[in-house]
Coordinates of N, CA and C in Angstrom, one line a residue:
M1 N -1.6 -5.3 9.4 CA -1.3 -4.1 8.9 C -2.3 -3.1 9.3
M2 N -1.9 -2.0 10.0 CA -2.8 -1.0 10.5 C -2.8 0.2 9.6
R3 N -3.9 0.8 9.3 CA -4.0 1.8 8.3 C -4.8 3.0 8.9
R4 N -4.2 4.2 8.8 CA -4.8 5.5 9.2 C -5.0 6.4 8.0
I5 N -6.2 6.7 7.7 CA -6.4 7.5 6.5 C -7.0 8.9 6.8
T6 N -6.3 9.9 6.3 CA -6.8 11.2 6.6 C -8.0 11.6 5.9
I7 N -8.1 11.2 4.6 CA -9.3 11.4 3.8 C -9.8 10.0 3.4
A8 N -9.3 9.6 2.7 CA -9.9 8.4 2.1 C -10.5 7.3 2.8
L9 N 1.9 -0.2 1.4 CA 2.1 -0.5 2.3 C 3.1 0.3 1.9
L10 N 10.0 -1.7 -0.1 CA 9.9 -0.8 1.0 C 11.3 -0.3 0.9
A11 N 12.6 -1.1 0.0 CA 13.6 -0.4 0.0 C 13.3 -0.2 -1.4
C12 N 26.0 -0.2 -3.6 CA 26.9 0.3 -4.7 C 28.2 0.2 -4.1
A13 N 28.2 -0.7 -4.3 CA 29.5 -0.9 -3.8 C 30.5 0.1 -4.6
A14 N 31.4 0.6 -3.8 CA 32.5 1.5 -4.4 C 33.6 0.6 -4.9
L15 N 34.0 0.7 -6.2 CA 35.0 -0.1 -6.7 C 36.3 0.6 -6.7
G16 N 37.4 0.0 -6.2 CA 38.6 0.7 -6.1 C 39.8 -0.2 -6.4
G17 N 40.8 0.3 -7.1 CA 42.0 -0.4 -7.3 C 42.0 -1.2 -8.5
T18 N 41.0 -1.9 -8.9 CA 41.0 -2.8 -10.1 C 39.7 -2.5 -10.9
A19 N 39.9 -2.7 -12.2 CA 38.7 -2.6 -13.1 C 37.9 -3.8 -13.1
V20 N 36.6 -3.7 -13.3 CA 35.7 -4.8 -13.4 C 35.0 -4.8 -14.8
R21 N 35.1 -6.0 -15.4 CA 34.5 -6.1 -16.7 C 32.9 -6.0 -16.7
A22 N 32.3 -5.6 -17.8 CA 30.8 -5.5 -17.8 C 30.2 -6.8 -17.5
A23 N 30.7 -7.9 -18.0 CA 30.1 -9.2 -17.8 C 30.1 -9.6 -16.3
D24 N 31.2 -9.2 -15.6 CA 31.3 -9.5 -14.2 C 30.3 -8.6 -13.4
E25 N 30.1 -7.4 -13.9 CA 29.1 -6.5 -13.2 C 27.7 -7.1 -13.3
K26 N 27.4 -7.7 -14.4 CA 26.1 -8.2 -14.6 C 25.8 -9.4 -13.7
K27 N 26.9 -10.1 -13.3 CA 26.8 -11.3 -12.5 C 26.7 -10.9 -11.0
A28 N 27.1 -9.7 -10.7 CA 27.3 -9.3 -9.3 C 25.9 -9.3 -8.5
G29 N 24.9 -8.8 -9.2 CA 23.6 -8.7 -8.5 C 23.5 -7.6 -7.5
P30 N 22.5 -7.6 -6.6 CA 22.4 -6.5 -5.7 C 23.6 -6.4 -4.7
T31 N 24.0 -5.2 -4.4 CA 25.0 -5.1 -3.4 C 24.4 -5.3 -2.0
P32 N 25.2 -5.8 -1.0 CA 24.6 -6.1 0.3 C 24.0 -4.8 0.9
A33 N 22.8 -5.0 1.4 CA 22.1 -3.9 2.0 C 22.7 -3.6 3.4
T34 N 22.8 -2.3 3.7 CA 23.3 -1.9 5.0 C 22.4 -1.0 5.7
G35 N 22.5 -0.9 7.0 CA 21.8 0.0 7.8 C 20.3 -0.2 7.7
E36 N 19.6 1.0 7.5 CA 18.1 1.0 7.4 C 17.6 0.0 6.4
R37 N 18.2 0.0 5.2 CA 17.7 -0.9 4.1 C 17.8 -2.3 4.5
E38 N 18.9 -2.7 5.2 CA 19.1 -4.1 5.6 C 18.0 -4.5 6.6
Q39 N 17.7 -3.6 7.6 CA 16.7 -3.9 8.6 C 15.3 -4.1 7.9
V40 N 15.0 -3.2 7.0 CA 13.7 -3.3 6.3 C 13.6 -4.6 5.5
V41 N 14.6 -4.9 4.7 CA 14.7 -6.1 3.9 C 14.5 -7.3 4.7
Q42 N 15.3 -7.4 5.8 CA 15.2 -8.6 6.7 C 13.8 -8.8 7.3
L43 N 13.2 -7.6 7.7 CA 11.9 -7.7 8.3 C 10.9 -8.2 7.3
L44 N 11.0 -7.6 6.1 CA 10.0 -8.0 5.0 C 10.1 -9.5 4.7
K45 N 11.3 -9.9 4.5 CA 11.6 -11.4 4.1 C 11.1 -12.3 5.2
K46 N 11.3 -11.9 6.5 CA 11.0 -12.8 7.6 C 9.5 -12.8 8.0
H47 N 8.9 -11.6 7.9 CA 7.5 -11.5 8.5 C 6.4 -11.1 7.5
V48 N 6.8 -10.5 6.3 CA 5.7 -9.9 5.5 C 5.6 -10.7 4.2
I49 N 6.6 -10.9 3.4 CA 6.5 -11.5 2.1 C 6.0 -12.9 2.2
G50 N 5.0 -13.2 1.4 CA 4.4 -14.6 1.4 C 3.3 -14.7 2.4
K51 N 3.1 -13.6 3.1 CA 2.0 -13.7 4.2 C 0.7 -13.0 3.6
T52 N -0.4 -13.3 4.3 CA -1.7 -12.7 4.0 C -2.3 -12.2 5.2
V53 N -2.8 -11.0 5.2 CA -3.5 -10.4 6.3 C -5.0 -10.2 6.0
T54 N -5.8 -10.2 6.9 CA -7.3 -10.1 6.7 C -7.8 -8.9 7.4
T55 N -8.6 -8.1 6.7 CA -9.3 -6.9 7.3 C -10.7 -7.4 7.5
P56 N -11.2 -7.5 8.8 CA -12.6 -7.9 9.1 C -13.5 -6.8 8.5
K57 N -14.8 -7.2 8.4 CA -15.8 -6.3 7.9 C -15.8 -5.0 8.7
T58 N -15.7 -3.9 8.0 CA -15.6 -2.6 8.7 C -16.6 -1.7 8.0
T59 N -17.3 -0.9 8.9 CA -18.3 0.1 8.4 C -17.7 1.5 8.5
F60 N -17.9 2.3 7.5 CA -17.4 3.7 7.5 C -18.3 4.6 6.8
K61 N -18.2 5.9 7.0 CA -18.9 6.9 6.2 C -18.0 7.8 5.4
L62 N -18.6 8.4 4.3 CA -17.8 9.2 3.4 C -18.7 10.4 2.9
D63 N -18.0 11.3 2.2 CA -18.7 12.4 1.6 C -19.7 13.1 2.6
D64 N -19.1 13.6 3.6 CA -19.8 14.3 4.7 C -21.0 13.6 5.2
N65 N -20.8 12.3 5.4 CA -21.8 11.4 6.0 C -23.0 11.1 5.0
K66 N -22.8 11.4 3.7 CA -23.8 11.1 2.8 C -23.7 9.7 2.2
L67 N -22.6 9.0 2.5 CA -22.4 7.7 2.0 C -22.0 6.8 3.2
E68 N -22.4 5.5 3.2 CA -21.9 4.5 4.2 C -21.4 3.3 3.4
G69 N -20.3 2.8 3.9 CA -19.7 1.6 3.2 C -19.4 0.5 4.1
E70 N -19.4 -0.7 3.5 CA -19.0 -1.9 4.2 C -17.8 -2.5 3.5
Y71 N -16.7 -2.8 4.2 CA -15.5 -3.3 3.5 C -14.8 -4.4 4.3
E72 N -14.3 -5.4 3.6 CA -13.5 -6.4 4.1 C -12.5 -6.9 3.0
D73 N -11.3 -7.4 3.4 CA -10.4 -7.9 2.4 C -9.4 -8.9 2.9
Q74 N -8.7 -9.5 1.9 CA -7.5 -10.3 2.2 C -6.4 -9.8 1.3
T75 N -5.3 -9.4 2.0 CA -4.1 -8.8 1.3 C -2.9 -9.7 1.4
T76 N -2.3 -10.0 0.3 CA -1.1 -10.8 0.2 C 0.1 -10.1 -0.3
F77 N 1.2 -10.3 0.3 CA 2.5 -9.6 -0.1 C 3.4 -10.6 -0.8
N78 N 3.8 -10.4 -2.1 CA 4.6 -11.4 -2.8 C 5.5 -10.7 -3.8
N79 N 6.2 -11.6 -4.6 CA 7.0 -11.2 -5.7 C 8.1 -10.2 -5.3
F80 N 8.7 -10.5 -4.1 CA 9.8 -9.6 -3.6 C 11.1 -9.8 -4.5
A81 N 11.7 -8.7 -4.8 CA 12.9 -8.7 -5.6 C 13.8 -7.6 -5.2
E82 N 15.1 -7.8 -5.1 CA 16.1 -6.8 -4.8 C 16.8 -6.3 -6.1
T83 N 17.2 -5.0 -6.1 CA 18.0 -4.4 -7.1 C 19.3 -4.0 -6.6
A84 N 20.1 -3.3 -7.3 CA 21.4 -2.8 -6.9 C 21.3 -2.0 -5.6
S85 N 20.3 -1.2 -5.5 CA 20.2 -0.3 -4.4 C 18.8 -0.2 -3.8
G86 N 18.0 -1.2 -4.0 CA 16.6 -1.1 -3.5 C 15.9 -2.4 -3.6
F87 N 14.6 -2.4 -3.6 CA 13.8 -3.6 -3.7 C 12.4 -3.3 -4.1
G88 N 11.6 -4.3 -4.4 CA 10.2 -4.1 -4.7 C 9.4 -5.3 -4.4
F89 N 8.1 -5.2 -4.3 CA 7.2 -6.3 -4.1 C 5.8 -5.9 -4.5
D90 N 4.9 -6.9 -4.7 CA 3.5 -6.7 -5.0 C 2.6 -6.8 -3.9
V91 N 1.5 -6.1 -3.9 CA 0.5 -6.2 -2.8 C -0.8 -6.5 -3.6
V92 N -1.3 -7.7 -3.3 CA -2.6 -8.2 -4.0 C -3.7 -8.2 -3.0
T93 N -4.7 -7.4 -3.3 CA -5.9 -7.2 -2.4 C -7.1 -7.7 -3.0
V94 N -7.8 -8.7 -2.4 CA -9.1 -9.2 -2.8 C -10.1 -8.7 -1.8
S95 N -11.0 -7.8 -2.3 CA -11.9 -7.1 -1.4 C -13.3 -7.3 -1.7
K96 N -14.2 -7.1 -0.7 CA -15.6 -7.1 -0.9 C -16.1 -5.7 -0.3
E97 N -16.7 -4.9 -1.1 CA -17.1 -3.6 -0.7 C -18.4 -3.1 -1.3
L98 N -19.3 -2.6 -0.4 CA -20.6 -2.0 -0.9 C -20.6 -0.6 -0.3
R99 N -21.1 0.3 -1.1 CA -21.3 1.7 -0.6 C -22.8 2.1 -0.9
F100 N -23.4 2.7 0.1 CA -24.8 3.1 0.0 C -25.0 4.6 0.2
D101 N -25.9 5.2 -0.6 CA -26.3 6.5 -0.3 C -27.1 6.5 1.0
L102 N -27.1 7.6 1.8 CA -27.9 7.7 3.0 C -29.0 8.7 2.8
D103 N -30.2 8.4 3.3 CA -31.3 9.4 3.2 C -31.2 10.4 4.3
S104 N -32.2 11.2 4.4 CA -32.2 12.3 5.3 C -32.2 11.8 6.8
D105 N -32.7 10.6 7.0 CA -32.7 10.0 8.3 C -31.4 9.2 8.6
G106 N -30.5 9.2 7.7 CA -29.3 8.4 7.8 C -29.4 6.9 7.5
K107 N -30.5 6.6 6.9 CA -30.7 5.2 6.5 C -30.2 4.9 5.1
R108 N -29.7 3.7 4.9 CA -29.2 3.3 3.6 C -30.3 3.2 2.5
V109 N -29.9 3.7 1.3 CA -30.8 3.6 0.2 C -30.3 2.4 -0.7
P110 N -31.1 1.3 -0.7 CA -30.6 0.1 -1.5 C -30.7 0.4 -3.0
P111 N -30.0 -0.4 -3.8 CA -29.2 -1.6 -3.5 C -27.8 -1.3 -3.1
G112 N -27.3 -0.1 -3.3 CA -25.9 0.2 -3.0 C -25.0 0.0 -4.3
R113 N -23.8 0.4 -4.2 CA -22.9 0.2 -5.3 C -21.8 -0.7 -4.9
D114 N -21.5 -1.7 -5.8 CA -20.6 -2.8 -5.5 C -19.2 -2.4 -6.1
F115 N -18.2 -2.3 -5.2 CA -16.9 -2.0 -5.6 C -15.9 -3.2 -5.3
S116 N -16.5 -4.4 -5.2 CA -15.6 -5.6 -4.9 C -14.7 -5.9 -6.1
G117 N -13.6 -6.6 -5.8 CA -12.7 -7.0 -6.9 C -11.3 -7.2 -6.4
T118 N -10.4 -7.3 -7.3 CA -9.0 -7.6 -7.0 C -8.1 -6.5 -7.5
S119 N -7.2 -6.0 -6.7 CA -6.2 -5.0 -7.2 C -4.8 -5.5 -6.9
V120 N -3.9 -5.1 -7.8 CA -2.5 -5.4 -7.6 C -1.7 -4.1 -7.6
M121 N -1.0 -3.8 -6.5 CA -0.1 -2.6 -6.4 C 1.3 -3.1 -6.4
R122 N 2.2 -2.3 -7.1 CA 3.6 -2.6 -7.1 C 4.3 -1.5 -6.3
Y123 N 5.0 -1.9 -5.2 CA 5.8 -1.0 -4.4 C 7.3 -1.1 -4.8
E124 N 7.9 0.0 -5.0 CA 9.3 0.0 -5.4 C 10.1 1.0 -4.5
F125 N 11.2 0.6 -3.9 CA 11.9 1.4 -3.0 C 13.4 1.5 -3.4
G126 N 14.0 2.7 -3.1 CA 15.4 2.9 -3.4 C 16.1 3.5 -2.3
E127 N 17.4 3.2 -2.1 CA 18.1 3.9 -1.0 C 18.9 5.1 -1.6
R128 N 18.6 6.3 -1.0 CA 19.2 7.5 -1.5 C 20.7 7.5 -1.0
A129 N 21.6 7.7 -2.0 CA 23.0 7.7 -1.7 C 23.4 8.8 -0.7
S130 N 22.7 10.0 -0.8 CA 23.1 11.1 0.1 C 22.8 10.9 1.5
T131 N 21.7 10.2 1.8 CA 21.2 10.1 3.2 C 21.1 8.7 3.7
K132 N 21.2 7.7 2.8 CA 21.0 6.3 3.1 C 19.6 6.0 3.6
K133 N 18.7 6.9 3.3 CA 17.3 6.7 3.7 C 16.5 6.1 2.5
L134 N 15.4 5.5 2.8 CA 14.6 4.8 1.7 C 13.4 5.8 1.3
T135 N 13.2 5.8 0.0 CA 12.0 6.5 -0.5 C 11.4 5.5 -1.5
G136 N 10.1 5.7 -1.7 CA 9.5 4.7 -2.6 C 8.2 5.2 -3.3
T137 N 7.7 4.4 -4.2 CA 6.5 4.7 -4.9 C 5.6 3.5 -4.9
A138 N 4.3 3.7 -5.0 CA 3.3 2.6 -5.2 C 2.4 2.9 -6.4
R139 N 2.2 2.0 -7.2 CA 1.3 2.2 -8.4 C 0.5 1.0 -8.7
V140 N -0.7 1.2 -9.3 CA -1.6 0.1 -9.7 C -1.1 -0.6 -10.9
L141 N -0.9 -1.9 -10.8 CA -0.6 -2.8 -11.9 C -1.8 -3.3 -12.6
S142 N -2.8 -3.7 -11.8 CA -4.1 -4.2 -12.4 C -5.2 -4.0 -11.4
N143 N -6.4 -3.9 -11.9 CA -7.5 -3.6 -11.0 C -8.8 -4.1 -11.7
T144 N -9.6 -4.9 -10.9 CA -10.9 -5.3 -11.4 C -12.1 -4.7 -10.6
T145 N -11.8 -3.8 -9.7 CA -12.9 -3.2 -9.0 C -13.5 -2.1 -9.9
R146 N -14.6 -1.5 -9.4 CA -15.3 -0.6 -10.3 C -15.0 0.9 -9.9
F147 N -13.9 1.1 -9.3 CA -13.4 2.4 -9.0 C -12.8 3.0 -10.3
P148 N -12.8 4.3 -10.5 CA -12.2 4.9 -11.7 C -10.7 4.5 -11.9
S149 N -10.2 4.6 -13.1 CA -8.8 4.3 -13.4 C -7.9 5.1 -12.6
Q150 N -6.8 4.5 -12.1 CA -5.7 5.3 -11.4 C -4.6 5.7 -12.3
E151 N -4.8 5.6 -13.6 CA -3.7 6.0 -14.6 C -3.4 7.5 -14.3
G152 N -2.1 7.8 -14.4 CA -1.7 9.1 -14.2 C -1.5 9.5 -12.7
T153 N -1.6 8.6 -11.8 CA -1.4 8.8 -10.4 C -0.4 7.9 -9.8
V154 N 0.3 8.3 -8.8 CA 1.3 7.4 -8.1 C 1.4 7.9 -6.7
V155 N 1.5 6.9 -5.7 CA 1.6 7.2 -4.3 C 3.1 7.3 -3.9
L156 N 3.4 8.4 -3.2 CA 4.8 8.6 -2.7 C 4.9 8.0 -1.3
V157 N 6.0 7.2 -1.1 CA 6.2 6.6 0.2 C 7.5 7.2 0.9
T158 N 7.4 7.7 2.1 CA 8.5 8.3 2.8 C 8.4 7.9 4.3
G159 N 9.4 8.4 5.0 CA 9.4 8.1 6.4 C 9.5 6.7 6.8
V160 N 10.3 5.9 6.1 CA 10.4 4.4 6.3 C 11.3 4.2 7.5
T161 N 10.8 3.6 8.6 CA 11.5 3.3 9.8 C 11.2 1.9 10.3
V162 N 12.2 1.4 11.1 CA 12.0 0.2 11.9 C 12.4 0.5 13.3
V163 N 11.3 0.4 14.2 CA 11.5 0.8 15.6 C 10.9 -0.3 16.4
D164 N 11.6 -0.9 17.3 CA 11.1 -2.0 18.2 C 10.5 -3.1 17.4
G165 N 11.1 -3.4 16.3 CA 10.6 -4.5 15.5 C 9.3 -4.2 14.6
K166 N 8.9 -2.9 14.6 CA 7.8 -2.5 13.8 C 8.2 -1.7 12.6
L167 N 7.7 -2.0 11.5 CA 8.0 -1.3 10.2 C 6.9 -0.3 9.9
S168 N 7.3 0.9 9.7 CA 6.3 2.0 9.4 C 6.7 2.8 8.2
W169 N 5.8 3.4 7.5 CA 6.0 4.4 6.5 C 4.8 5.2 6.3
T170 N 4.9 6.3 5.7 CA 3.8 7.2 5.3 C 3.6 7.2 3.8
E171 N 2.3 7.4 3.4 CA 2.0 7.5 2.0 C 1.2 8.8 1.7
T172 N 1.5 9.4 0.6 CA 0.9 10.6 0.1 C 0.5 10.5 -1.3
L173 N -0.7 10.9 -1.7 CA -1.1 11.0 -3.1 C -0.9 12.4 -3.6
P174 N 0.2 12.7 -4.3 CA 0.3 14.1 -4.8 C -0.7 14.4 -5.9
G175 N -1.0 15.6 -6.2 CA -2.1 15.9 -7.2 C -3.4 15.5 -6.6
Y176 N -4.2 14.7 -7.4 CA -5.5 14.3 -6.8 C -6.0 13.1 -7.6
G177 N -6.9 12.3 -7.1 CA -7.5 11.2 -7.7 C -9.0 11.3 -7.6
D178 N -9.8 10.3 -8.1 CA -11.2 10.4 -8.0 C -11.7 9.6 -6.8
F179 N -12.6 10.2 -6.0 CA -13.2 9.6 -4.9 C -14.7 9.5 -5.0
T180 N -15.3 8.5 -4.5 CA -16.8 8.3 -4.6 C -17.5 9.4 -3.8
A181 N -18.7 9.8 -4.4 CA -19.5 10.8 -3.8 C -21.0 10.3 -3.8
A182 N -21.9 11.0 -3.2 CA -23.3 10.5 -3.2 C -23.9 10.6 -4.6
S183 N -25.0 9.9 -4.8 CA -25.8 9.9 -6.0 C -25.0 9.4 -7.2
G184 N -24.1 8.5 -7.0 CA -23.3 7.8 -8.0 C -22.3 8.7 -8.7
K185 N -21.9 9.8 -8.0 CA -20.9 10.7 -8.6 C -19.5 10.5 -8.0
Y186 N -18.6 11.3 -8.5 CA -17.2 11.3 -8.0 C -16.7 12.7 -7.8
K187 N -15.7 12.8 -6.9 CA -15.1 14.1 -6.7 C -13.6 14.0 -6.5
P188 N -12.9 15.0 -6.8 CA -11.4 15.0 -6.7 C -11.0 15.0 -5.2
G189 N -9.9 14.2 -4.9 CA -9.5 14.2 -3.6 C -8.1 13.6 -3.5
T190 N -7.5 13.7 -2.3 CA -6.1 13.2 -2.1 C -6.1 12.6 -0.7
F191 N -5.0 12.0 -0.3 CA -5.0 11.4 1.0 C -3.5 11.3 1.6
D192 N -3.4 11.2 2.9 CA -2.2 10.9 3.6 C -2.5 9.7 4.5
G193 N -1.6 8.7 4.5 CA -1.9 7.5 5.4 C -0.6 7.1 6.0
K194 N -0.7 6.4 7.1 CA 0.4 5.8 7.8 C 0.2 4.3 8.0
Y195 N 1.2 3.5 7.6 CA 1.1 2.0 7.6 C 2.1 1.5 8.6
T196 N 1.7 0.6 9.5 CA 2.6 0.0 10.4 C 2.5 -1.6 10.4
F197 N 3.6 -2.2 10.2 CA 3.6 -3.7 10.2 C 4.3 -4.2 11.5
S198 N 3.6 -5.1 12.1 CA 4.2 -5.7 13.3 C 3.8 -7.2 13.4
T199 N 4.4 -7.9 14.3 CA 4.0 -9.3 14.5 C 3.5 -9.4 16.0
V200 N 2.3 -10.1 16.1 CA 1.8 -10.4 17.4 C 1.5 -11.9 17.5
D201 N 2.2 -12.5 18.5 CA 2.1 -14.0 18.6 C 2.5 -14.7 17.3
G202 N 3.5 -14.1 16.7 CA 4.0 -14.8 15.5 C 3.2 -14.5 14.2
K203 N 2.1 -13.7 14.3 CA 1.3 -13.4 13.1 C 1.5 -11.9 12.7
L204 N 1.4 -11.7 11.4 CA 1.6 -10.4 10.9 C 0.3 -9.6 11.1
R205 N 0.5 -8.4 11.6 CA -0.6 -7.4 11.8 C -0.3 -6.1 11.1

């Protein structure tokens, strides 16, 4: 899974002629996905759900180069379920992360702040009847990291496409959330990101 962050992962039958009892409707389950939704569902089931991807240790800077972080994780995609016109799944991330203030020479000030932990995000997608396109949301279900609570925020997912076997979408945080700043403080911020799922030599990337 490749991630590009500006600041800071997917998916009715028409009844005619005869009446259908409510009991039969309950047994019917999801209607067959068509078009874009079908492509996304098939790709997810075949290559993503039940798989784990690893982010190797990565170093980055934040807050106008006043902070430096080290990050690595393992992310698992599971609990896939379809609805009448969409689908959802969970993203479980187990991460190790340290963030350090930097002094005037750009050197780390120990001991750093530990933001390691486990987070669970729920992604939910629906197919719009007007366009047959997918839109979605992502929200935190549980979190053991030391980041501030994400209550009251939700990520919007748009631009879902499957091109040349690659699944992509964009994510935007409307409003704002809390982001880490130097000296143990936080500041308001937002983000835009693009996610791309592909397989290389049979492995999810």
